[in-house]
mmCIF file of C-alpha atoms in Angstrom:
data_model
loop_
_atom_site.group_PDB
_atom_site.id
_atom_site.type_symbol
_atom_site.label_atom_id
_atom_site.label_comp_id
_atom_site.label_asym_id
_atom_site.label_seq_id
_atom_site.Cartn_x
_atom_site.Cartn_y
_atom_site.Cartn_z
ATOM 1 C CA UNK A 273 61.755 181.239 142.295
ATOM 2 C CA UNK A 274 58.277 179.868 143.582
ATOM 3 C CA UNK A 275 55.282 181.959 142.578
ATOM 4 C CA UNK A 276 54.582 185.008 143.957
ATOM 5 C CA UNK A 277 50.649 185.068 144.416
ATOM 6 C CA UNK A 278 47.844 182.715 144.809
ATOM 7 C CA UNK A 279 47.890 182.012 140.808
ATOM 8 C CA UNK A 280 47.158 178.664 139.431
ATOM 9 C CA UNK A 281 47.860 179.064 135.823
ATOM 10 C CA UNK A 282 51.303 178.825 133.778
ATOM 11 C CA UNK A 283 50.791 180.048 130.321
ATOM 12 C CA UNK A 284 52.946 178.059 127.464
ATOM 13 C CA UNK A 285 54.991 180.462 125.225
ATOM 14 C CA UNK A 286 55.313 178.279 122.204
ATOM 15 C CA UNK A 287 54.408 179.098 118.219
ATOM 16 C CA UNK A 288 56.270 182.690 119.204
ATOM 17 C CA UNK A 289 59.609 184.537 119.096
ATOM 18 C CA UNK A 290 61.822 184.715 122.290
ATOM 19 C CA UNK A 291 61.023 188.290 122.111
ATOM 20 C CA UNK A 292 57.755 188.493 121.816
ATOM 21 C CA UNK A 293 57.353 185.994 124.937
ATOM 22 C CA UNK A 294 58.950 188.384 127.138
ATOM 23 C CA UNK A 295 56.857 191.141 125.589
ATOM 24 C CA UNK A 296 53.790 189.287 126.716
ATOM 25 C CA UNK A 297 55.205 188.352 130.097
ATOM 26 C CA UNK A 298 55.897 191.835 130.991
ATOM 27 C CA UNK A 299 52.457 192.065 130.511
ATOM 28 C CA UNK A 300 50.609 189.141 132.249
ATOM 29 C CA UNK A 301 52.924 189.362 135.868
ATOM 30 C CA UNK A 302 50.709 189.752 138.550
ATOM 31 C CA UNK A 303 47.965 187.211 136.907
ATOM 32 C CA UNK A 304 50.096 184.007 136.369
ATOM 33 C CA UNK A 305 51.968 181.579 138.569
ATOM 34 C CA UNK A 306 54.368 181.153 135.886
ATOM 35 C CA UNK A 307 55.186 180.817 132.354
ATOM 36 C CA UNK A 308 56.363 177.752 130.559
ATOM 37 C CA UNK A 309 58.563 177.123 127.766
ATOM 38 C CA UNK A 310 58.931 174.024 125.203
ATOM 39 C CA UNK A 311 59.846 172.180 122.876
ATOM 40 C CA UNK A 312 59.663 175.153 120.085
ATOM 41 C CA UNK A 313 61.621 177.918 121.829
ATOM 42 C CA UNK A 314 64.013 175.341 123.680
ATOM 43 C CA UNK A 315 65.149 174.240 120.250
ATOM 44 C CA UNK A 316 65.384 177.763 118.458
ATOM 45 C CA UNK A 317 67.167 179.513 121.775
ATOM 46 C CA UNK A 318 67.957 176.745 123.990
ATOM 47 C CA UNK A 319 67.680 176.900 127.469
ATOM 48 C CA UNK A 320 70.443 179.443 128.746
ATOM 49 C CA UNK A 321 69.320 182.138 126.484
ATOM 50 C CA UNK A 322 65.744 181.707 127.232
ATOM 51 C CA UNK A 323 66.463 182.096 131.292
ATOM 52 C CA UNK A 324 68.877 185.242 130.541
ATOM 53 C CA UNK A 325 65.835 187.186 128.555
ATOM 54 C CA UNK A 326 63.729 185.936 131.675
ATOM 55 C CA UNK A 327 66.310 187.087 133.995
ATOM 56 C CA UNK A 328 64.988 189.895 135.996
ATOM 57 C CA UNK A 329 61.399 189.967 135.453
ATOM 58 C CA UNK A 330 60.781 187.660 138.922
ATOM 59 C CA UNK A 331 58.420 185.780 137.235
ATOM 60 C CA UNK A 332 58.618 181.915 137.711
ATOM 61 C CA UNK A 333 59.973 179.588 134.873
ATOM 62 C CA UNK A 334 59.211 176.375 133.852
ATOM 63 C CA UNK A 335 61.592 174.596 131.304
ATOM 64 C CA UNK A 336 59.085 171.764 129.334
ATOM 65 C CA UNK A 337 62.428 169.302 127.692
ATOM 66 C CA UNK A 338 60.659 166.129 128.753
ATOM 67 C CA UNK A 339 63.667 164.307 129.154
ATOM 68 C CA UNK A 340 64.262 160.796 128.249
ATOM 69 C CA UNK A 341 67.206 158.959 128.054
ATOM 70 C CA UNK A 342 69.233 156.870 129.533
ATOM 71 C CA UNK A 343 69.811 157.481 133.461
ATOM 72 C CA UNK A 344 72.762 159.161 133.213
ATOM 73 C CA UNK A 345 72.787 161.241 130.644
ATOM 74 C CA UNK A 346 69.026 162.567 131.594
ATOM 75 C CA UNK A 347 70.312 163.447 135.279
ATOM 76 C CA UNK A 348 73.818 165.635 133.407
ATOM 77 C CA UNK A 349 71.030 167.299 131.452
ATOM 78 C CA UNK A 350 68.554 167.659 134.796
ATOM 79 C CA UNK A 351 71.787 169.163 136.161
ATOM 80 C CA UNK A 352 72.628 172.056 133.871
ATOM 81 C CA UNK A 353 68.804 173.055 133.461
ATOM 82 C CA UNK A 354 68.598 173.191 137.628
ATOM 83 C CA UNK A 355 71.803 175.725 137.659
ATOM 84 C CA UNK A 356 69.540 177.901 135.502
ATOM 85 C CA UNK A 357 67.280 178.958 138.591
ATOM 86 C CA UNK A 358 64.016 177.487 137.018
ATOM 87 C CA UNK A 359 61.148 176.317 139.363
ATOM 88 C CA UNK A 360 60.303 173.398 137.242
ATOM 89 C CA UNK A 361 61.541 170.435 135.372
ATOM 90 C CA UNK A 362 59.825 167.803 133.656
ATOM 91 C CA UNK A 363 60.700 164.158 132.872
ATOM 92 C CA UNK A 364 58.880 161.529 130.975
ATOM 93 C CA UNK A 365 57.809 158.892 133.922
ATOM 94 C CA UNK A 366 57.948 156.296 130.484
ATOM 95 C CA UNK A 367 61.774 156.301 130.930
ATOM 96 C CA UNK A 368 61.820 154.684 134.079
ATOM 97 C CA UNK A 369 62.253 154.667 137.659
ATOM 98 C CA UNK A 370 66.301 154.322 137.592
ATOM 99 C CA UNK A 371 66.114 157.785 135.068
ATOM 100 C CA UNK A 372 63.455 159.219 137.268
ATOM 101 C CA UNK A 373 65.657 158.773 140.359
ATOM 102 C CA UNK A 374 69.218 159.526 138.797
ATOM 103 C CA UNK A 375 67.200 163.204 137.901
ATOM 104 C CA UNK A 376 65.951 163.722 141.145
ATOM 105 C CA UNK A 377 69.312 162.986 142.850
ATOM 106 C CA UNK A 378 70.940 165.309 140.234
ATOM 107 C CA UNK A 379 68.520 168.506 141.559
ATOM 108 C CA UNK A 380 68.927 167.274 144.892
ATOM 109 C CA UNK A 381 72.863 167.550 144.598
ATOM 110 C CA UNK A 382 72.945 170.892 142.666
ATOM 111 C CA UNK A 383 70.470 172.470 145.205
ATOM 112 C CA UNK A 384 72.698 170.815 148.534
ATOM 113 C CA UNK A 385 75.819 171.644 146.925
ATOM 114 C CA UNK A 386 75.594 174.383 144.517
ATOM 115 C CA UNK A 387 72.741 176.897 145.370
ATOM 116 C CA UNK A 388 74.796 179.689 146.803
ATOM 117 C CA UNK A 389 77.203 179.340 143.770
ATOM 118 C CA UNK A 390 74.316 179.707 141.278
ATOM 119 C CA UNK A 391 72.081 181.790 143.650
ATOM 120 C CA UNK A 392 69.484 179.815 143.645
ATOM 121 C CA UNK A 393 65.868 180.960 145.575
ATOM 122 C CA UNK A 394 64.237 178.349 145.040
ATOM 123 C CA UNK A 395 64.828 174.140 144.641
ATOM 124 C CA UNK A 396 63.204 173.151 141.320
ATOM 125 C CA UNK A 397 60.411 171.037 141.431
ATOM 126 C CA UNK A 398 60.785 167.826 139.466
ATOM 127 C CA UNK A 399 57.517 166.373 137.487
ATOM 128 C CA UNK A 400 56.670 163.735 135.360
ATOM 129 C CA UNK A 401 55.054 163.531 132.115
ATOM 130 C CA UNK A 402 52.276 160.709 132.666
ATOM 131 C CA UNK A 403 50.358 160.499 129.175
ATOM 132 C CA UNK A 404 49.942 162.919 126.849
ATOM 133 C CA UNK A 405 46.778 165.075 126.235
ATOM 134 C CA UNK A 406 46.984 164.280 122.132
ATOM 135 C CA UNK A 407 46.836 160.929 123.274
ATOM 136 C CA UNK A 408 43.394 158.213 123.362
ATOM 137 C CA UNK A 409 43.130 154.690 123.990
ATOM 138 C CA UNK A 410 43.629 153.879 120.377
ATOM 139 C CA UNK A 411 47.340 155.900 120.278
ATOM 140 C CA UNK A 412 48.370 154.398 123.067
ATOM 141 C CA UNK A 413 47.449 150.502 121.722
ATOM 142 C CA UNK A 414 49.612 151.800 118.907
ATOM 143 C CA UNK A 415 52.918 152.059 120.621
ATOM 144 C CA UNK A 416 52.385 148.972 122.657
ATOM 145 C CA UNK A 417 51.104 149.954 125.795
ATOM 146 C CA UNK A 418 47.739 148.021 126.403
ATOM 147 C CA UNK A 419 47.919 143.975 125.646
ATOM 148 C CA UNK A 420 47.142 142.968 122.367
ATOM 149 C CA UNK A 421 43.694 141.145 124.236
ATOM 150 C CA UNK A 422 42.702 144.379 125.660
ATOM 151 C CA UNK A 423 43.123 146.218 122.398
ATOM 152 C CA UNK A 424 41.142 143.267 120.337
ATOM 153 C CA UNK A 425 38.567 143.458 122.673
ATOM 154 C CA UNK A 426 38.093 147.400 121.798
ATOM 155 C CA UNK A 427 37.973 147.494 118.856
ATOM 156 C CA UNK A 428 34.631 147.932 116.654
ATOM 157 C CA UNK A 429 32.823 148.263 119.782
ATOM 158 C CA UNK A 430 31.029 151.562 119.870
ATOM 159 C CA UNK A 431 28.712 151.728 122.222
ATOM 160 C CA UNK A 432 28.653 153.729 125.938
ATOM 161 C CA UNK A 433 30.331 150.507 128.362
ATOM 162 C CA UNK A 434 32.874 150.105 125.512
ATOM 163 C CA UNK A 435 33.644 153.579 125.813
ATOM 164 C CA UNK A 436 33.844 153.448 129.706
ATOM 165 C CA UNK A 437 36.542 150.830 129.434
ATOM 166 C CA UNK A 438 38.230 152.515 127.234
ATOM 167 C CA UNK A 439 38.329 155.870 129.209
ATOM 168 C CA UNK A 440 38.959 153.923 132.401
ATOM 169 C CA UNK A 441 42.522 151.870 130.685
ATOM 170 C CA UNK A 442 43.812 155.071 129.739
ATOM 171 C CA UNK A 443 43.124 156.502 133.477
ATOM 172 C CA UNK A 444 44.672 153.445 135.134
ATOM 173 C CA UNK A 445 47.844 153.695 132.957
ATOM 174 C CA UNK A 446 48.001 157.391 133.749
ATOM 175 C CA UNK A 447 47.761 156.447 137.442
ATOM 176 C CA UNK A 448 50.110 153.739 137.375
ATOM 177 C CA UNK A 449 52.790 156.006 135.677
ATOM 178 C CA UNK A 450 52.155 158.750 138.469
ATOM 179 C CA UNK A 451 52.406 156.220 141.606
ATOM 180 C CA UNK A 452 55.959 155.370 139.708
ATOM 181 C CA UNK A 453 56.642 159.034 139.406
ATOM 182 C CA UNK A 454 56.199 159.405 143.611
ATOM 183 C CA UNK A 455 58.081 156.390 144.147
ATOM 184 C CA UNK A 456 60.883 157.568 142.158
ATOM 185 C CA UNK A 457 60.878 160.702 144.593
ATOM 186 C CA UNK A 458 59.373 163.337 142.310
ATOM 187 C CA UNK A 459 57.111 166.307 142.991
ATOM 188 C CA UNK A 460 54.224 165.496 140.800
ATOM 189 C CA UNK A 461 53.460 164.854 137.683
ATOM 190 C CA UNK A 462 51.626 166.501 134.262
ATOM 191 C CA UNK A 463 48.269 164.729 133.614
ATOM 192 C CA UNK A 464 45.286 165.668 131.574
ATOM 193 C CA UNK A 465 42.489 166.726 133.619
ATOM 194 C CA UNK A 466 40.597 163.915 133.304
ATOM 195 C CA UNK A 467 42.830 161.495 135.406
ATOM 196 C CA UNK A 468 43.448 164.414 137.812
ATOM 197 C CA UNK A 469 41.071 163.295 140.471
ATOM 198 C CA UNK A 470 42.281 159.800 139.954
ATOM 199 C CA UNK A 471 46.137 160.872 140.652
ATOM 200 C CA UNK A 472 44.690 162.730 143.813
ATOM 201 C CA UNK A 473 43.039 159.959 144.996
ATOM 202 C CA UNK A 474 46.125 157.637 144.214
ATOM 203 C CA UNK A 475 48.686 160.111 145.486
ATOM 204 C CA UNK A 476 47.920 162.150 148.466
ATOM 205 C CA UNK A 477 46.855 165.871 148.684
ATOM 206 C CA UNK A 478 50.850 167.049 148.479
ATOM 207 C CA UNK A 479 51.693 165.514 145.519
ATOM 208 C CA UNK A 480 51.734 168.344 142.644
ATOM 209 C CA UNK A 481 49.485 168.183 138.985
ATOM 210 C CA UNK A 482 50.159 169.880 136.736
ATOM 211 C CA UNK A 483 47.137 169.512 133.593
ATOM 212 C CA UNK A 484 47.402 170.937 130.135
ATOM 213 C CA UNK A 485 44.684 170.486 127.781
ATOM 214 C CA UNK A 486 43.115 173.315 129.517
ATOM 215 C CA UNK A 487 39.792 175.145 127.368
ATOM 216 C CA UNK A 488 37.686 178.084 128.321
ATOM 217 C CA UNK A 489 34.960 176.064 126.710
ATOM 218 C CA UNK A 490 35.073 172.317 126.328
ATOM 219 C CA UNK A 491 33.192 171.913 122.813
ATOM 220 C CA UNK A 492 33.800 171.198 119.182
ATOM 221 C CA UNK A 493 36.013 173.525 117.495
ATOM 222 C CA UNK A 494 38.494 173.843 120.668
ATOM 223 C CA UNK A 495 40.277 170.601 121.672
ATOM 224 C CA UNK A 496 43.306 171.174 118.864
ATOM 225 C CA UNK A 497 45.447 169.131 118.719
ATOM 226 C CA UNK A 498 44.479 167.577 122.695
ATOM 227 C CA UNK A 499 42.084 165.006 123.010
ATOM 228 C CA UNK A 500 41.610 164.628 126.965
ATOM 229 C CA UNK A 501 40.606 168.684 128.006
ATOM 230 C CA UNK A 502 38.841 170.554 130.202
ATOM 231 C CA UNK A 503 37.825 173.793 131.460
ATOM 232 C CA UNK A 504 39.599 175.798 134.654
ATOM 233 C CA UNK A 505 37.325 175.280 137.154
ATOM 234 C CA UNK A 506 36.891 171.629 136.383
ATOM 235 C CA UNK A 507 40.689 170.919 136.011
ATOM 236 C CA UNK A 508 40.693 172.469 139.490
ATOM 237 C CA UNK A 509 37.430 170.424 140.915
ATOM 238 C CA UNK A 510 39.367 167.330 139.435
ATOM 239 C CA UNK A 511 42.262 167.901 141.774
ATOM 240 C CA UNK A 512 45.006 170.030 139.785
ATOM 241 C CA UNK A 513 47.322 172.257 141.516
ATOM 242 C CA UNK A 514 48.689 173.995 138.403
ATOM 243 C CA UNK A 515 46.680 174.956 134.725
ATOM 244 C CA UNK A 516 48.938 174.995 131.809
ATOM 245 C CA UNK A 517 47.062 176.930 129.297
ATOM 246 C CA UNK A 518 48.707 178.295 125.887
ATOM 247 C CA UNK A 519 46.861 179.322 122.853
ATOM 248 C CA UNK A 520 43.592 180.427 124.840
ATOM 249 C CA UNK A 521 45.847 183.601 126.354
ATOM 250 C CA UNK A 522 48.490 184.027 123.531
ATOM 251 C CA UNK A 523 46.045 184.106 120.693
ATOM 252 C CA UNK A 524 43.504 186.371 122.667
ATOM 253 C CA UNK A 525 43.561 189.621 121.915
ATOM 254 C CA UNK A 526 43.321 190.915 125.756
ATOM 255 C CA UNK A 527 45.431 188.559 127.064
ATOM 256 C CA UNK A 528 44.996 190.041 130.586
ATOM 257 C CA UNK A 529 40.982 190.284 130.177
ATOM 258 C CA UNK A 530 41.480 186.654 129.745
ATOM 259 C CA UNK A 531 43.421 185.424 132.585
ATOM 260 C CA UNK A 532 41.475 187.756 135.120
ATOM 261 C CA UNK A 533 38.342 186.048 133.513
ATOM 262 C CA UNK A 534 40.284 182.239 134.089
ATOM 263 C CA UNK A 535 41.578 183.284 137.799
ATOM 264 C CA UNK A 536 38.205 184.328 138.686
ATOM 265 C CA UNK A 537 37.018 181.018 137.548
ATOM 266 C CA UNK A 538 39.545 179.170 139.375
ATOM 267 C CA UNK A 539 38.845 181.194 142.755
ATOM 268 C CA UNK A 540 35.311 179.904 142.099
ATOM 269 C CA UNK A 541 36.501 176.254 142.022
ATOM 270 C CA UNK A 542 38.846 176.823 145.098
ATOM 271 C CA UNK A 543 36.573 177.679 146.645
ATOM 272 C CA UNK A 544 33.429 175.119 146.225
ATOM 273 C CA UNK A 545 36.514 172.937 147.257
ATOM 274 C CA UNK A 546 37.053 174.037 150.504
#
């Protein structure tokens, strides 16, 4: 299932019982492109259950594993969560091209082969996870991915070029990760907003972003547990097709109030753009 309006923004049901997600998206249809669903209710209710509760409520899923593993045995688990009916999977584009590819030739074969069997609408889109929002240039030194002169070079160095370098190595890693991602035949890929415009630039206007890290107001006191934010409207001036936004709508008390007040902010940003 694709979305059904002109929405831009998927709201993560996480830190919540299976229950009380549906509650709430019984209540938000009509303002959202589609909900997503992670790590925390994936593991608690697993994938099956969580599409049968969604089952009939025409609202589009999308199913947040982050797979990772070895070719084959991410494309057998790409597999199963396609036959589900969900609109969109995510990879990690850190586990390769080979695993990217053996996933995108497992959708391809379930939607060829299988559709009218599962009754399938819809062919799931396929993205990859580029670099995480919690992550900086520091984390990422940590778990190797910068050369040991770059990282030397950065560190104890405070000041504003120092900074720019810093910001710009995380961008061109991001980048690098999302030309693999196209390569590999995917859809798009998830991205902070910052490196949004970056990806567009790299990518082409068709390729899909998906950004996270999304705040109403970019300031100190909101960033969480996310390092590299933004607002709506900027995520969508930067280039992002799709706003994953979480505890800004499921902790508000009007929920609704809220995402009328973010999708009139996005039709803003559309609309400079055009």
């Amino acid at each position: 299932m694709e979305p059904l309006n002109r929405n831009r923004v998927i709201v993560a049901m996480d830190d919540m019982d299976l229950s009380v997600s549906v509650a709430l998206t019984q209540l938000i249809t009509g303002h959202v492109a589609g909900v997503k669903y992670g790590f925390e209710l994936l593991c608690i209710d697993g994938a099956d259950r969580i599409m049968s509760f969604m089952d009939g409520l025409n609202v589009p899923v999308f199913l947040d594993p982050k797979l990772h593993d070895i070719p084959n045995t991410a494309a057998k688990a790409a597999k199963k969560l396609a036959r589900l009916g969900v609109w969109i999977i995510n990879v990690h584009c850190s586990g390769g091209a080979k695993m990217m590819e053996a996933v995108r030739a497992a959708v391809d074969e379930v939607w060829e082969k299988e559709r009218d069997e599962w009754g399938l609408k819809i062919k799931p889109l396929v993205i990859g996870v580029t670099v995480l929002t919690s992550h900086n240039w520091r984390s990422l030194a940590d778990v190797g991915f910068f050369a040991n002169e770059i990282t030397h070079a950065f560190v104890g160095h405070e000041d504003e070029c120092f900074e720019k370098a810093r910001i710009e190595s995380v961008q061109a890693l991001t980048v690098k990760l999302a030309r693999l991602a196209q390569a590999s035949g995917l859809d798009g890929v998830v991205s902070s907003p910052q490196e949004a415009q970056a990806i567009r630039q790299a990518c082409g206007p068709t390729f899909q972003i998906v950004t996270p890290g999304i705040r109403l107001q970019v300031e100190a006191g909101t960033m969480d547990d996310q390092v590299r934010i933004a607002t709506p409207a900027g995520a969508i001036l930067a280039g992002a097709d799709w706003l994953v936004i979480g505890r800004p709508v499921t902790k508000s008390e009007n929920a609704v109030a809220t995402l009328k007040k973010i999708n009139l902010q996005v039709a803003d940003a559309l609309a400079q753009k055009h």
